XYZ file of N, CA and C in Angstrom:
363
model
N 88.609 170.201 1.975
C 87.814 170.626 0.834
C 88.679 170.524 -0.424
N 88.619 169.701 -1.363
C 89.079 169.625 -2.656
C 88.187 169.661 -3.854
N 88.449 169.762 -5.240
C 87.470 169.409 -6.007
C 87.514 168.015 -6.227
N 86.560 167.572 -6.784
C 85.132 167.528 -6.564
C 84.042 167.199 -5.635
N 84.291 168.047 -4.620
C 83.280 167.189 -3.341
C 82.452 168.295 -3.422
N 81.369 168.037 -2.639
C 80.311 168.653 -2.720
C 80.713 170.046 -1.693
N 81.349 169.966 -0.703
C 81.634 171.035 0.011
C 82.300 172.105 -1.127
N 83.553 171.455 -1.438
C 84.144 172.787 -2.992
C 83.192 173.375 -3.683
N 82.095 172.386 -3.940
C 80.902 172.874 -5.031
C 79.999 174.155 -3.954
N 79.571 173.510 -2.766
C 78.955 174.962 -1.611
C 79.810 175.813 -1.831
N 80.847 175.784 -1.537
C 81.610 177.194 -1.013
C 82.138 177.336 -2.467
N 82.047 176.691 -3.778
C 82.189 178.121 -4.771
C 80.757 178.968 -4.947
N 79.564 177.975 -4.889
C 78.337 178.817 -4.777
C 78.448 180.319 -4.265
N 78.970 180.166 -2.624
C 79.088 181.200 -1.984
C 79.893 182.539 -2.750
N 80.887 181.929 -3.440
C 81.920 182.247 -4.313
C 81.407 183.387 -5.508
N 80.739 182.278 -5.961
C 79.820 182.611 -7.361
C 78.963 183.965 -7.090
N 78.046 183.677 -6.317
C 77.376 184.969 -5.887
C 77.797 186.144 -5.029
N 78.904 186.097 -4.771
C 79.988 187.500 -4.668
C 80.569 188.173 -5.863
N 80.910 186.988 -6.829
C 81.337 187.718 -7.934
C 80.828 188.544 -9.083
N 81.519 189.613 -9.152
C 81.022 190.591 -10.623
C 80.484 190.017 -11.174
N 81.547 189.236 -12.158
C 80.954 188.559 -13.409
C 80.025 188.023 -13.546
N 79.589 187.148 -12.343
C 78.613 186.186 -12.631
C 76.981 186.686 -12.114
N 77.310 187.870 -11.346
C 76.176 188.336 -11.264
C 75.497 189.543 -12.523
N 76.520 189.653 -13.032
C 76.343 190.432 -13.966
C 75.914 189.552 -15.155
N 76.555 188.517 -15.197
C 75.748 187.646 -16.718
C 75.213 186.626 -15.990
N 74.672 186.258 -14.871
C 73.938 185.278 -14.200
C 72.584 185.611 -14.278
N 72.557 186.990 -13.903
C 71.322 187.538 -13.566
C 69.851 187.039 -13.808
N 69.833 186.534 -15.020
C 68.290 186.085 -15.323
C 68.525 184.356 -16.058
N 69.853 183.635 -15.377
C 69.790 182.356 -15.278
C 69.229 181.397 -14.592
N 68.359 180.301 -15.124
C 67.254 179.864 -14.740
C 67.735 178.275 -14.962
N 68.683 177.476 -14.362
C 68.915 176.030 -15.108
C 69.407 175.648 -13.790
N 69.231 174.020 -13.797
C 70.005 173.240 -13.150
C 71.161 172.652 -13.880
N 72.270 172.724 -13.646
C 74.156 172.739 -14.185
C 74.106 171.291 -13.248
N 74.653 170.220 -14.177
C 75.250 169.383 -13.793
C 76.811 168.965 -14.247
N 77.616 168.834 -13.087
C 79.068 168.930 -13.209
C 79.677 167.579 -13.004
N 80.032 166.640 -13.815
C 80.133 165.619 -13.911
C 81.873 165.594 -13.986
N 82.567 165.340 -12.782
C 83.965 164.382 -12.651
C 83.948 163.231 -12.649
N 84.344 162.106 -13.474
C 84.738 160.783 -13.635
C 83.176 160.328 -13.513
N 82.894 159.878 -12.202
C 81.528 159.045 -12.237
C 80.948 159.885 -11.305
N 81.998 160.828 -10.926
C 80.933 161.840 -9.604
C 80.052 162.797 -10.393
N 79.015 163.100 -10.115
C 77.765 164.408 -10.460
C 77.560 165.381 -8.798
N 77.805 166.508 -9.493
C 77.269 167.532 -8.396
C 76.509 168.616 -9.351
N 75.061 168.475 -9.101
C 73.911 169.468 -9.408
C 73.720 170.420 -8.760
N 73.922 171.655 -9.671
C 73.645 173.450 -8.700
C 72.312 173.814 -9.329
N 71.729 174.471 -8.963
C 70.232 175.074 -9.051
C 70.397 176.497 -8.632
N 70.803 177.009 -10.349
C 70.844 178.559 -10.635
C 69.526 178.932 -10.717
N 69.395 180.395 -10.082
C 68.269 181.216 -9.914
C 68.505 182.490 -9.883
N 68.370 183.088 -11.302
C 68.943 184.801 -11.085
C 69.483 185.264 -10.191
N 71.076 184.679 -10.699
C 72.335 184.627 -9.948
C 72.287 184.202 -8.377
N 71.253 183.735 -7.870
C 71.386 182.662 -6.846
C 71.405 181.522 -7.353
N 72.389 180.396 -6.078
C 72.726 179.439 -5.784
C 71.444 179.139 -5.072
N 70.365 178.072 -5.616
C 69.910 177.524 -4.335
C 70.035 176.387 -4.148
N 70.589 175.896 -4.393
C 70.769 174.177 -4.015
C 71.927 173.546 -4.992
N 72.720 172.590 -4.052
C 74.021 171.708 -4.347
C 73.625 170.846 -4.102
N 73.196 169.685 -4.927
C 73.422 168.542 -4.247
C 74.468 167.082 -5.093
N 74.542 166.448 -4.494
C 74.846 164.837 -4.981
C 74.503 164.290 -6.111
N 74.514 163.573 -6.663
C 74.115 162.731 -7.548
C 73.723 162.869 -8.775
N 73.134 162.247 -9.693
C 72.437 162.344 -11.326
C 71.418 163.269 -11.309
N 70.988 163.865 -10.815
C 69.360 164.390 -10.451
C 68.906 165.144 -11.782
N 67.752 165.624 -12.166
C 67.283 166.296 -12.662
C 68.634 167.478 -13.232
N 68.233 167.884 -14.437
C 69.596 169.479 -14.781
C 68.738 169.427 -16.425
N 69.253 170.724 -16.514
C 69.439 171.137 -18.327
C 70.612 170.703 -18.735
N 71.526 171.391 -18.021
C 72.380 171.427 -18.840
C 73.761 170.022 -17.877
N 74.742 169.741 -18.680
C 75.694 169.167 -18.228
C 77.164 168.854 -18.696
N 77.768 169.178 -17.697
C 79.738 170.160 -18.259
C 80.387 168.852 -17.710
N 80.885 167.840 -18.532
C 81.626 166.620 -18.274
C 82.784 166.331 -18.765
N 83.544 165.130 -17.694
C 85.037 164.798 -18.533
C 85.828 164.187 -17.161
N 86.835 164.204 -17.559
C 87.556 163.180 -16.489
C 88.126 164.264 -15.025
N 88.703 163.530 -14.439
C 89.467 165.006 -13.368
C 90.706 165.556 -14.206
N 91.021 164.691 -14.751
C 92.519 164.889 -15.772
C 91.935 166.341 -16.848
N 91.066 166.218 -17.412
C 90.539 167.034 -18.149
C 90.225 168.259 -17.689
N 88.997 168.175 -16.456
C 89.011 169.050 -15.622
C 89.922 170.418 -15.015
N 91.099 169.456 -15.184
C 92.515 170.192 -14.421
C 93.117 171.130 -15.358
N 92.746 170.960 -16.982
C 92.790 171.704 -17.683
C 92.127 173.366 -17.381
N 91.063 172.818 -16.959
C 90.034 174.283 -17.186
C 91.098 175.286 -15.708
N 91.111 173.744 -14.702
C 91.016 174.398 -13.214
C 92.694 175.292 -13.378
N 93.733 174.774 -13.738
C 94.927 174.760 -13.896
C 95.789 175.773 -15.060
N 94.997 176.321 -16.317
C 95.407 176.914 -17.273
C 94.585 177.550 -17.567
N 94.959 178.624 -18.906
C 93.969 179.924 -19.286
C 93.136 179.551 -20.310
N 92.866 178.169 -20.095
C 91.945 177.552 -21.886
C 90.407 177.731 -21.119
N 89.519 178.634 -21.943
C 88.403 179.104 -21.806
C 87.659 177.928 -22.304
N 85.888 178.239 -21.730
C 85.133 177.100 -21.954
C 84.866 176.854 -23.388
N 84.822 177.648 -24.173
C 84.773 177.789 -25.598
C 85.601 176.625 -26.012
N 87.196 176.971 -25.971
C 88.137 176.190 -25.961
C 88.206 174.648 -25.420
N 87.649 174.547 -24.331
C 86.880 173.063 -23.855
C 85.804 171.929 -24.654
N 85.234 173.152 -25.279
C 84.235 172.529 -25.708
C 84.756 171.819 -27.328
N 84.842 172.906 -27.848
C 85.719 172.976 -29.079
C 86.560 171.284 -29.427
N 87.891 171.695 -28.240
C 88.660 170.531 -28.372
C 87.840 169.318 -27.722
N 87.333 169.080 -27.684
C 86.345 168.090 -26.791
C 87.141 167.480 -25.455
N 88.233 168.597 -24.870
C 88.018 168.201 -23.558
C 87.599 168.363 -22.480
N 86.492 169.073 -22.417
C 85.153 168.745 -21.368
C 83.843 168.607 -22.424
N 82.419 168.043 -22.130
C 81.469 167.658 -22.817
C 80.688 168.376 -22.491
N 79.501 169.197 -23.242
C 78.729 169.866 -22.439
C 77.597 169.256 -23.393
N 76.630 168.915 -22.446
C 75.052 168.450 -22.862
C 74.031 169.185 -22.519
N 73.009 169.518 -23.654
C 72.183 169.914 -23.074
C 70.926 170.308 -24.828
N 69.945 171.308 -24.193
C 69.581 171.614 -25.464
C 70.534 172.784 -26.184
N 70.697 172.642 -27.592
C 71.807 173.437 -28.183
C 70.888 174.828 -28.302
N 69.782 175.292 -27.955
C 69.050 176.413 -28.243
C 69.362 177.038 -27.069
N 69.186 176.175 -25.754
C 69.354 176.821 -24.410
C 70.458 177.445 -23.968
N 71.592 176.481 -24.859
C 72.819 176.246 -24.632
C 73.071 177.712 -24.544
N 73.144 177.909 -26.042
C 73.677 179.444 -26.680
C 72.769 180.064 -25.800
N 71.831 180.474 -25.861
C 71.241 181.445 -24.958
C 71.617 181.709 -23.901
N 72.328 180.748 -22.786
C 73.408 180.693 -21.853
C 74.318 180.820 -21.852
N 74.766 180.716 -22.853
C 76.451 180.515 -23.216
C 77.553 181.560 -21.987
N 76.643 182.840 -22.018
C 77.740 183.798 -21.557
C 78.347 183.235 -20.046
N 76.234 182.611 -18.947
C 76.893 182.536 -18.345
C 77.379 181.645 -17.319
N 77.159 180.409 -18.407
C 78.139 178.992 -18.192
C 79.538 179.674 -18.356
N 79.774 179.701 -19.112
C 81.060 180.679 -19.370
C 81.251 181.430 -17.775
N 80.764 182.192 -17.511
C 80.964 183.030 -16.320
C 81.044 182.079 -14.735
N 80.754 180.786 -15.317
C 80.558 179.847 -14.189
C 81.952 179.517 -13.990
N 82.339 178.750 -14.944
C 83.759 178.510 -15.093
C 84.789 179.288 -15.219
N 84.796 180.626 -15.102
C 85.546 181.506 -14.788
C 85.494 181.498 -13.489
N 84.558 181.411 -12.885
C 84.514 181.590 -11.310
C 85.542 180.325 -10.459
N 84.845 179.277 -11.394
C 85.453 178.109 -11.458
C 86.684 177.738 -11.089
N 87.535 178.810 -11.956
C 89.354 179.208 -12.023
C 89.796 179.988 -11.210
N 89.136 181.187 -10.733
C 89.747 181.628 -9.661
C 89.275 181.333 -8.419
N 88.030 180.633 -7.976
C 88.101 179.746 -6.581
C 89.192 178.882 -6.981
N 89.384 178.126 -7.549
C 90.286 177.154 -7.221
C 91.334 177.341 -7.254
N 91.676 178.565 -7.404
C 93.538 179.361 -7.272
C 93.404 180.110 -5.731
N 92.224 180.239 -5.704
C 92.365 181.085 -4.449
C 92.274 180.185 -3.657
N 91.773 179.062 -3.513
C 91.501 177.764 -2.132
C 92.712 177.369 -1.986
């Protein structure tokens, strides 16, 4: 299991919905998150703070958090917050900018989760 395979992406799901944070600002999140490494896409299907579905490919999403693995390793590897990602433009996030903010906290709370699965794996 490494990032970015789809198994890392299941078992942070599992991850995700154990954690405080994200159930606490997940709670009434309603989007499909697409996570784009290099040319790979893995789509999660948030549902007031459930995970219901990981899958493969381009599919359907609102929103979408992109950039290289090099970039990536930033978020996964150091204390630079998504704010900070976005900002410096090294990860891309697409989507509608109304939805965006209205989410903000907990995309944010995603990628926190983000950082400590991948310290803890």
């Amino acid at each position: 299991m490494s990032f970015p395979s789809r198994d890392w992406f299941q078992r942070l799901a599992g991850f995700l919905e154990e954690d405080e944070d994200f159930r606490t600002h997940g709670r009434w999140l309603e989007t499909r998150l697409a996570l784009r490494v290099d040319q790979q896409t893995t789509v999660m299907n948030f549902s007031r703070g459930l995970i219901l579905d990981v899958s493969e490919g381009l599919s359907s999403h609102d929103f979408m958090i992109s950039g290289t693995r090099e970039r990536w390793s930033v978020l996964l590897e150091t204390g630079w917050g998504l704010v900070r990602l976005y900002r410096t433009g090294t990860l891309e996030i697409r989507g509608d900018p109304v939805r965006l903010m209205q989410n903000w906290k907990a995309l944010f709370f995603i990628t926190e989760g983000m950082k400590r699965f991948a310290a803890a794996a």
